[in-house]
């Protein structure tokens, strides 16, 4: 393969500026383009190579001053996504212009230059829009499509009259073109990477407001949705001011646009000055949106706007350093939202979401280091995962703590100033911190980015000493056996929280094992204080016993309570402590009041429910789980209290969902009644309760409820509402209805971007998993056609297969993917297999003990 040889086209050619004119045809779904690329050849060459994919070059010419060369031959290397222009003689090195005319297809794959469907007054229309990250600018125009190949772009769009064109910068002119068309020119962009370019053509309404600093922020939506854009506008305006102050660098353009796109494969995309979103990630409806969604919208906006600096102004040198973008943005979105909405207690959600997610994924043998070599576009697409995002974010959080707020922020400012309009590597970030903080950052940090996985810290008491030992943590005994001789070591700042003390103290664990004076720790202590560190802790039984009662007495902080049970359940799954010990620990949380602790617990309890589903004692397990959630659900009730806290509202939905799921009759019946009130009496249902109501109605319902929900899906205009109902459609228990939902998910009624959500609900339904799996197998070609080739939806379609629990299933999955390609999902498949084998071993080891423990417990409670 030639692929590896030209890893970087930038080694041959430096692009400086692209003049670009695009003319989408919204009826035929094609486009035409005209381009002048101002480039510099680093040496004389006969063949100019650009990235291009699914583009037909109609005309090409290379110009240097008054001289012009026509290529002798234009040929494509599809495997490399290259277009080659071969000239009859060697072109002289230095500056020149490559002039091109080309055509392409406005595809329905949600990548490159594509089309998206929308309705206005019952009439269907299409817009043209772009999604270029990571490597799809080359689908819209030939270019050097690498993040380090920064250039200036002068964009011109030819659009149907009466429609609107949006691009990264503001419009400088709009003139009549040939009959019925308009030609719109945009100001030159800042020097930037190709993946950040965007152009959108369609019918839009917008709302606007200026920031304190004078930046005009606009939010564009398809006609009729203007009201739902107000919340996003407010968050954006305030976030821009926050980042302006925090980074100490102004936003370089007069306008920032945000656009809601009905068909969108990711969640949102930070195109410089023209940020695009899925509708569900930007729209907020006062009457119909849940608080959970509101919070999510705010976080997503803060994330994308942080990229306007961290990512757009300073960009990673290559995708190996993707985490600089995504890990950082995934951290600072919380900082910004905490500032904007101090009552949301958002940092705790960081622990339950990102920290826990990172620890979950990165405990696999089939994980990867944060910094990982990637070449092929499919490989690049694969690393937009929880390692780059959540582990990256957790590392940033750990460092911010280690450096202290001031040095951390000043380090960032130094980094942005130094590398603005250019590129940077992970090492450059460490250098910036060292420059400011005068602390050895690199040696501490690089272990976390260059090595896969994270450590388990084992505590041992030995006389007047406490011995801390580190080794790589594996989420399964099967994997642990493979990593038996693993020598990876990390530099771990171990936070010690002495009970009753305000602030934690730190010791540094660098070697495999270190002894510390017992007195450093006090009588009662918890390690990894605040769940700041990326590591787990294994306590000796005596210490753990001493910690347990502190949970109920709330003598530990929220993150400490969360990480204590999170560690316990993870160690149980790994075979390091009995699962029944974790279940017993969970009983200490009966009086827990924190939403995030419950959220995390619910996940672990659900994993065990899944493990033993179909066993004779599965009813006893449900009783146990119900005994935890039912009292909580009762105390929360169905009605929100006046002026209750933000997380109380979130906790209510969670508690009711869980208690109902584990079979609380009263709660299920109330859900059914609320549903009837909506259908028959047309009563308004609190959007925070809709998820619970729909899901419990589906879980306990039949054909009648099914038909009603299907009708509601069709009628819903708010995307968020469609998603809620779509998931519920996957929760029915009857085979016939599940099969119908499977067909429905891939029908014209469900947008391609939303099908994964519906399918995933079926995968997680114990009655549906086998059906989902055989549906996906039977329709694999269709799945590939819809989502294949490096998109990030394909992995999501199969990921839930990791819930299977038997060796036979693992073999079945393995066999299937031996003969069926899954481009861009290869690592996901290896992770699925590892998880299934892990479940099988877990079941084998612990299920009988769980059964016994449940029986004893039930007898005790009689
Ligand atoms: N840069 C990404 C968008 C992206 C994701 C492009 C994957 C290509 C592949 C954007 O900043 C992002 O991270 N979006 C997230 C939402 C975010 C708030 C977590 C997404 O799309 O999931
Ligand atoms: Zn991002």
Coordinates of C-alpha atoms and ligand atoms in Angstrom, one line a residue, residues 131 133-134 264 266-270 281 296 299-301 303-304 307 326 330 333 381 384 389 792, ligand 1:
X131 CA -19.1 18.3 8.3
X133 CA -13.8 16.8 10.8
X134 CA -11.7 14.7 10.8
X264 CA -26.0 15.6 11.8
X266 CA -21.9 14.0 15.6
X267 CA -23.4 16.0 18.4
X268 CA -21.9 19.3 17.4
X269 CA -19.0 20.7 15.4
X270 CA -16.8 23.7 16.3
X281 CA -28.0 19.6 21.2
X296 CA -26.7 19.1 28.1
X299 CA -22.4 21.9 28.1
X300 CA -22.3 21.2 24.4
X301 CA -22.3 24.9 23.6
X303 CA -17.5 22.8 24.7
X304 CA -17.8 24.0 21.1
X307 CA -12.7 25.1 20.7
X326 CA -11.3 17.1 22.9
X330 CA -14.5 18.3 27.7
X333 CA -17.1 23.0 29.3
X381 CA -12.3 8.4 13.3
X384 CA -13.0 10.2 19.0
X389 CA -12.5 12.9 25.6
X792 CA -18.9 7.3 14.3
Ligands
LIG1 N1 -15.0 18.2 17.3 C1 -16.1 17.5 17.8 C2 -17.1 17.0 16.7 C3 -16.6 15.7 16.1 C4 -16.8 14.5 16.7 C5 -16.1 15.7 14.8 C6 -16.4 13.3 16.2 C7 -15.7 14.5 14.2 C8 -15.9 13.3 14.9 C9 -16.9 18.3 18.7 O1 -16.2 19.3 19.3 C10 -17.4 17.4 19.8 O2 -16.7 17.0 20.6 N2 -18.7 17.1 19.8 C11 -19.3 16.2 20.7 C12 -20.2 16.8 21.6 C13 -19.5 17.3 22.8 C14 -20.2 18.3 23.6 C15 -19.1 16.1 23.7 C16 -20.0 15.1 19.9 O3 -20.2 15.3 18.7 O4 -20.3 14.1 20.4

